[in-house]
Amino acid sequence: AQSVTQPDIHITVSEGASLELRCNYSYGATPYLFWYVQSPGQGLQLLLKYFSGDTLVQGIKGFEAEFKRSQSSFNLRKPSVHWSDAAEYFCAVGATSNYQLIWGAGTKLIIKP
Amino acid sequence: DADVTQTPRNRITKTGKRIMLECSQTKGHDRMYWYRQDPGLGLRLIYYSFDVKDINKGEISDGYSVSRQAQAKFSLSLESAIPNQTALYFCATSDAGQGFDEQFFGPGTRLTVL
């Protein structure tokens, strides 16, 4: 069965520091992978997605993610975080059986001034 | 105006009451979804609809029902609310284009069942 693991429940980084949020998936074929962000009190917004092609994907707000098939990972990165990046981040994989998304538990990003 | 709206935004109710959460969208999307979010569990799919005549159960449909009144409206009902249905509920929509099109989320409804 497809599944998504986000190993870190919380991550704290200093403003201006680099960020990497981890996502591991379990899926038999080439996965459809997504990162969404949930700002406090709001719904989720798509940051980026990977369907095929270049394994380094650029998204909105300066985020990028790299698909590594050998590691079953799709980690999200940003070179320099801003206080406005404080939010919860969700990784998801697409289930081709019914075109639904399987979601990770989320990682809450805390920014230190 | 927001593309995906949910009403109410907050609701406190008692065990055994019937509750309806409503979702409306102006994006013209065919596909609509209801999720619940619990801390540490991420999002779990309750029901989804790919068009007005199509309703499908998700991962956790027990205790819930839905109605797709029109392309733009998708309601979630709790026939007899129980405390473990206390959660944040999201409605989402997507285009029918390519299988895994971006989902657009409403702002959520925070439901508390006492």
Short mmCIF file of C-alpha atoms in Angstrom, two decimals:
data_model
loop_
_atom_site.label_atom_id
_atom_site.label_comp_id
_atom_site.label_asym_id
_atom_site.label_seq_id
_atom_site.Cartn_x
_atom_site.Cartn_y
_atom_site.Cartn_z
CA ALA A 1 0.00 0.00 0.00
CA GLN A 2 1.13 3.52 -0.67
CA SER A 3 2.28 5.57 2.29
CA VAL A 4 4.11 8.77 3.09
CA THR A 5 6.40 9.39 6.05
CA GLN A 6 7.54 12.76 7.27
CA PRO A 7 10.00 11.85 10.02
CA ASP A 8 10.17 15.26 11.65
CA ILE A 9 7.13 16.53 13.54
CA HIS A 10 8.75 19.88 14.27
CA ILE A 11 11.79 21.63 12.87
CA THR A 12 13.24 24.89 14.18
CA VAL A 13 15.58 26.97 12.05
CA SER A 14 16.95 30.46 12.34
CA GLU A 15 15.78 33.12 9.94
CA GLY A 16 18.16 33.21 7.00
CA ALA A 17 19.32 29.63 7.48
CA SER A 18 18.79 26.88 4.97
CA LEU A 19 15.97 24.37 5.31
CA GLU A 20 15.42 20.76 4.36
CA LEU A 21 12.19 18.91 5.19
CA ARG A 22 12.22 15.18 4.69
CA CYS A 23 9.63 13.05 2.95
CA ASN A 24 9.81 9.33 2.24
CA TYR A 25 7.20 7.44 0.30
CA SER A 26 6.26 3.87 -0.39
CA TYR A 27 4.98 3.19 -3.88
CA GLY A 28 5.55 0.51 -6.48
CA ALA A 29 5.78 2.60 -9.64
CA THR A 30 6.85 6.10 -10.52
CA PRO A 31 5.08 8.24 -7.95
CA TYR A 32 3.22 11.48 -8.32
CA LEU A 33 4.58 13.63 -5.48
CA PHE A 34 3.44 16.88 -3.95
CA TRP A 35 4.36 19.38 -1.26
CA TYR A 36 1.67 21.60 0.24
CA VAL A 37 1.97 24.34 2.85
CA GLN A 38 -0.58 25.27 5.50
CA SER A 39 -0.15 28.70 7.01
CA PRO A 40 -1.70 29.27 10.43
CA GLY A 41 -5.49 29.39 10.26
CA GLN A 42 -5.59 28.75 6.54
CA GLY A 43 -6.15 25.99 4.06
CA LEU A 44 -3.41 24.19 2.18
CA GLN A 45 -1.62 25.60 -0.84
CA LEU A 46 0.42 23.69 -3.40
CA LEU A 47 4.15 24.48 -3.30
CA LEU A 48 5.33 22.14 -6.03
CA LYS A 49 4.74 18.76 -7.64
CA TYR A 50 6.69 16.05 -9.43
CA PHE A 51 5.16 13.86 -12.10
CA SER A 52 8.12 12.97 -14.33
CA GLY A 53 11.20 14.43 -15.97
CA ASP A 54 13.77 16.57 -14.19
CA THR A 55 14.15 15.28 -10.66
CA LEU A 56 14.78 18.75 -9.24
CA VAL A 57 11.49 20.62 -9.13
CA GLN A 58 11.09 24.34 -8.54
CA GLY A 59 8.07 25.68 -6.72
CA ILE A 60 6.60 28.87 -5.40
CA LYS A 61 8.05 31.02 -2.63
CA GLY A 62 11.61 29.95 -3.43
CA PHE A 63 11.13 26.28 -2.54
CA GLU A 64 12.50 23.32 -4.45
CA ALA A 65 12.36 19.56 -4.02
CA GLU A 66 14.43 16.70 -5.33
CA PHE A 67 13.03 13.30 -6.25
CA LYS A 68 15.45 10.47 -5.45
CA ARG A 69 14.09 7.16 -6.60
CA SER A 70 16.90 5.14 -4.98
CA GLN A 71 16.06 6.62 -1.58
CA SER A 72 12.27 6.84 -2.09
CA SER A 73 12.53 10.44 -1.02
CA PHE A 74 11.18 13.80 -2.08
CA ASN A 75 12.78 16.32 0.27
CA LEU A 76 11.81 19.97 0.28
CA ARG A 77 14.53 22.64 0.45
CA LYS A 78 14.92 26.37 0.68
CA PRO A 79 18.30 28.15 0.75
CA SER A 80 17.27 30.91 3.16
CA VAL A 81 14.08 30.90 5.21
CA HIS A 82 12.04 33.94 6.09
CA TRP A 83 9.83 34.40 9.15
CA SER A 84 6.81 34.15 6.84
CA ASP A 85 7.77 30.54 6.05
CA ALA A 86 6.61 29.47 9.50
CA ALA A 87 3.85 26.99 8.70
CA GLU A 88 3.06 23.31 8.51
CA TYR A 89 4.30 21.44 5.45
CA PHE A 90 2.70 18.32 4.04
CA CYS A 91 4.08 15.82 1.58
CA ALA A 92 1.65 13.70 -0.43
CA VAL A 93 1.79 10.89 -2.99
CA GLY A 94 -0.84 10.25 -5.63
CA ALA A 95 -2.60 6.89 -5.62
CA THR A 96 -3.19 5.94 -9.24
CA SER A 97 -5.85 3.40 -8.28
CA ASN A 98 -8.38 6.13 -7.51
CA TYR A 99 -6.50 9.38 -8.18
CA GLN A 100 -6.44 10.31 -4.53
CA LEU A 101 -3.66 11.77 -2.45
CA ILE A 102 -2.05 9.94 0.45
CA TRP A 103 -0.79 12.50 2.95
CA GLY A 104 2.10 12.57 5.36
CA ALA A 105 1.50 13.67 8.95
CA GLY A 106 3.10 17.05 8.36
CA THR A 107 6.15 18.92 9.64
CA LYS A 108 5.70 22.12 11.56
CA LEU A 109 8.37 24.69 10.75
CA ILE A 110 9.31 27.15 13.47
CA ILE A 111 11.49 30.14 12.61
CA LYS A 112 13.81 31.63 15.24
CA PRO A 113 14.46 35.34 14.90
CA ASP B 1 -13.79 36.65 -3.06
CA ALA B 2 -12.35 33.31 -2.04
CA ASP B 3 -12.55 30.54 -4.64
CA VAL B 4 -13.45 27.82 -2.12
CA THR B 5 -15.60 28.79 0.84
CA GLN B 6 -16.69 26.77 3.82
CA THR B 7 -19.46 27.47 6.29
CA PRO B 8 -19.46 27.62 9.21
CA ARG B 9 -15.83 28.38 10.06
CA ASN B 10 -16.27 27.22 13.63
CA ARG B 11 -18.94 25.08 15.24
CA ILE B 12 -19.43 23.68 18.70
CA THR B 13 -22.10 21.03 19.09
CA LYS B 14 -23.18 18.25 21.41
CA THR B 15 -22.98 14.52 21.08
CA GLY B 16 -25.86 13.12 19.06
CA LYS B 17 -26.65 16.28 17.11
CA ARG B 18 -26.85 16.35 13.34
CA ILE B 19 -24.37 18.73 11.76
CA MET B 20 -23.94 19.89 8.18
CA LEU B 21 -20.81 21.52 6.85
CA GLU B 22 -21.09 23.30 3.53
CA CYS B 23 -18.61 23.94 0.77
CA SER B 24 -19.01 26.16 -2.27
CA GLN B 25 -16.57 26.85 -5.07
CA THR B 26 -16.36 29.34 -7.90
CA LYS B 27 -13.45 27.69 -9.70
CA GLY B 28 -15.67 25.69 -12.04
CA HIS B 29 -14.01 22.44 -11.00
CA ASP B 30 -15.75 19.10 -11.34
CA ARG B 31 -13.92 17.33 -8.51
CA MET B 32 -14.59 18.04 -4.86
CA TYR B 33 -13.25 16.47 -1.68
CA TRP B 34 -13.84 16.44 2.06
CA TYR B 35 -10.90 15.84 4.41
CA ARG B 36 -10.44 15.89 8.13
CA GLN B 37 -7.22 16.97 9.78
CA ASP B 38 -6.13 15.76 13.19
CA PRO B 39 -2.85 16.72 14.85
CA GLY B 40 -0.11 14.26 13.97
CA LEU B 41 -2.24 12.43 11.42
CA GLY B 42 -2.17 14.75 8.44
CA LEU B 43 -5.21 14.83 6.18
CA ARG B 44 -7.53 11.90 5.74
CA LEU B 45 -10.06 11.68 2.94
CA ILE B 46 -13.69 11.30 3.97
CA TYR B 47 -15.57 11.46 0.66
CA TYR B 48 -14.90 12.67 -2.85
CA SER B 49 -16.96 13.44 -5.91
CA PHE B 50 -15.73 13.60 -9.50
CA ASP B 51 -18.96 15.11 -10.80
CA VAL B 52 -22.51 15.83 -9.67
CA LYS B 53 -23.65 12.22 -10.06
CA ASP B 54 -20.52 10.66 -8.62
CA ILE B 55 -19.94 10.08 -4.87
CA ASN B 56 -17.16 7.92 -3.50
CA LYS B 57 -16.12 6.89 -0.02
CA GLY B 58 -12.70 7.80 1.16
CA GLU B 59 -10.49 6.35 3.84
CA ILE B 60 -12.71 7.29 6.80
CA SER B 61 -16.34 7.62 5.64
CA ASP B 62 -18.02 5.88 8.61
CA GLY B 63 -20.23 8.31 10.50
CA TYR B 64 -20.33 10.80 7.62
CA SER B 65 -22.47 11.35 4.55
CA VAL B 66 -22.26 13.83 1.69
CA SER B 67 -24.45 15.51 -0.87
CA ARG B 68 -23.34 17.04 -4.17
CA GLN B 69 -26.16 19.46 -4.82
CA ALA B 70 -24.54 21.09 -7.84
CA GLN B 71 -21.16 21.34 -9.49
CA ALA B 72 -20.31 24.15 -7.11
CA LYS B 73 -21.66 22.71 -3.84
CA PHE B 74 -20.61 19.72 -1.76
CA SER B 75 -21.97 19.26 1.77
CA LEU B 76 -20.73 16.99 4.54
CA SER B 77 -23.12 15.73 7.22
CA LEU B 78 -22.53 14.13 10.55
CA GLU B 79 -25.80 12.34 11.26
CA SER B 80 -25.11 11.88 14.97
CA ALA B 81 -21.97 13.67 16.07
CA ILE B 82 -19.58 12.03 18.52
CA PRO B 83 -16.59 13.55 20.36
CA ASN B 84 -13.96 11.77 18.25
CA GLN B 85 -15.28 13.67 15.23
CA THR B 86 -13.81 16.80 16.76
CA ALA B 87 -11.35 17.94 14.09
CA LEU B 88 -10.56 20.50 11.43
CA TYR B 89 -12.48 19.79 8.23
CA PHE B 90 -11.35 20.90 4.80
CA CYS B 91 -13.10 21.00 1.50
CA ALA B 92 -10.99 20.96 -1.66
CA THR B 93 -11.56 21.09 -5.40
CA SER B 94 -9.58 20.13 -8.47
CA ASP B 95 -9.95 20.18 -12.20
CA ALA B 96 -10.75 16.95 -13.98
CA GLY B 97 -7.89 17.46 -16.41
CA GLN B 98 -4.99 15.09 -15.82
CA GLY B 99 -5.72 12.80 -12.92
CA PHE B 100 -3.58 14.58 -10.36
CA ASP B 101 -4.36 18.19 -10.83
CA GLU B 102 -3.66 20.66 -8.03
CA GLN B 103 -6.20 20.64 -5.21
CA PHE B 104 -7.46 24.00 -3.98
CA PHE B 105 -8.49 24.12 -0.36
CA GLY B 106 -11.05 26.09 1.58
CA PRO B 107 -10.11 27.76 4.86
CA GLY B 108 -11.45 24.92 6.98
CA THR B 109 -14.20 24.37 9.54
CA ARG B 110 -13.18 23.74 13.12
CA LEU B 111 -15.74 21.38 14.65
CA THR B 112 -15.91 20.59 18.34
CA VAL B 113 -18.24 17.88 19.59
CA LEU B 114 -18.84 17.97 23.33
#
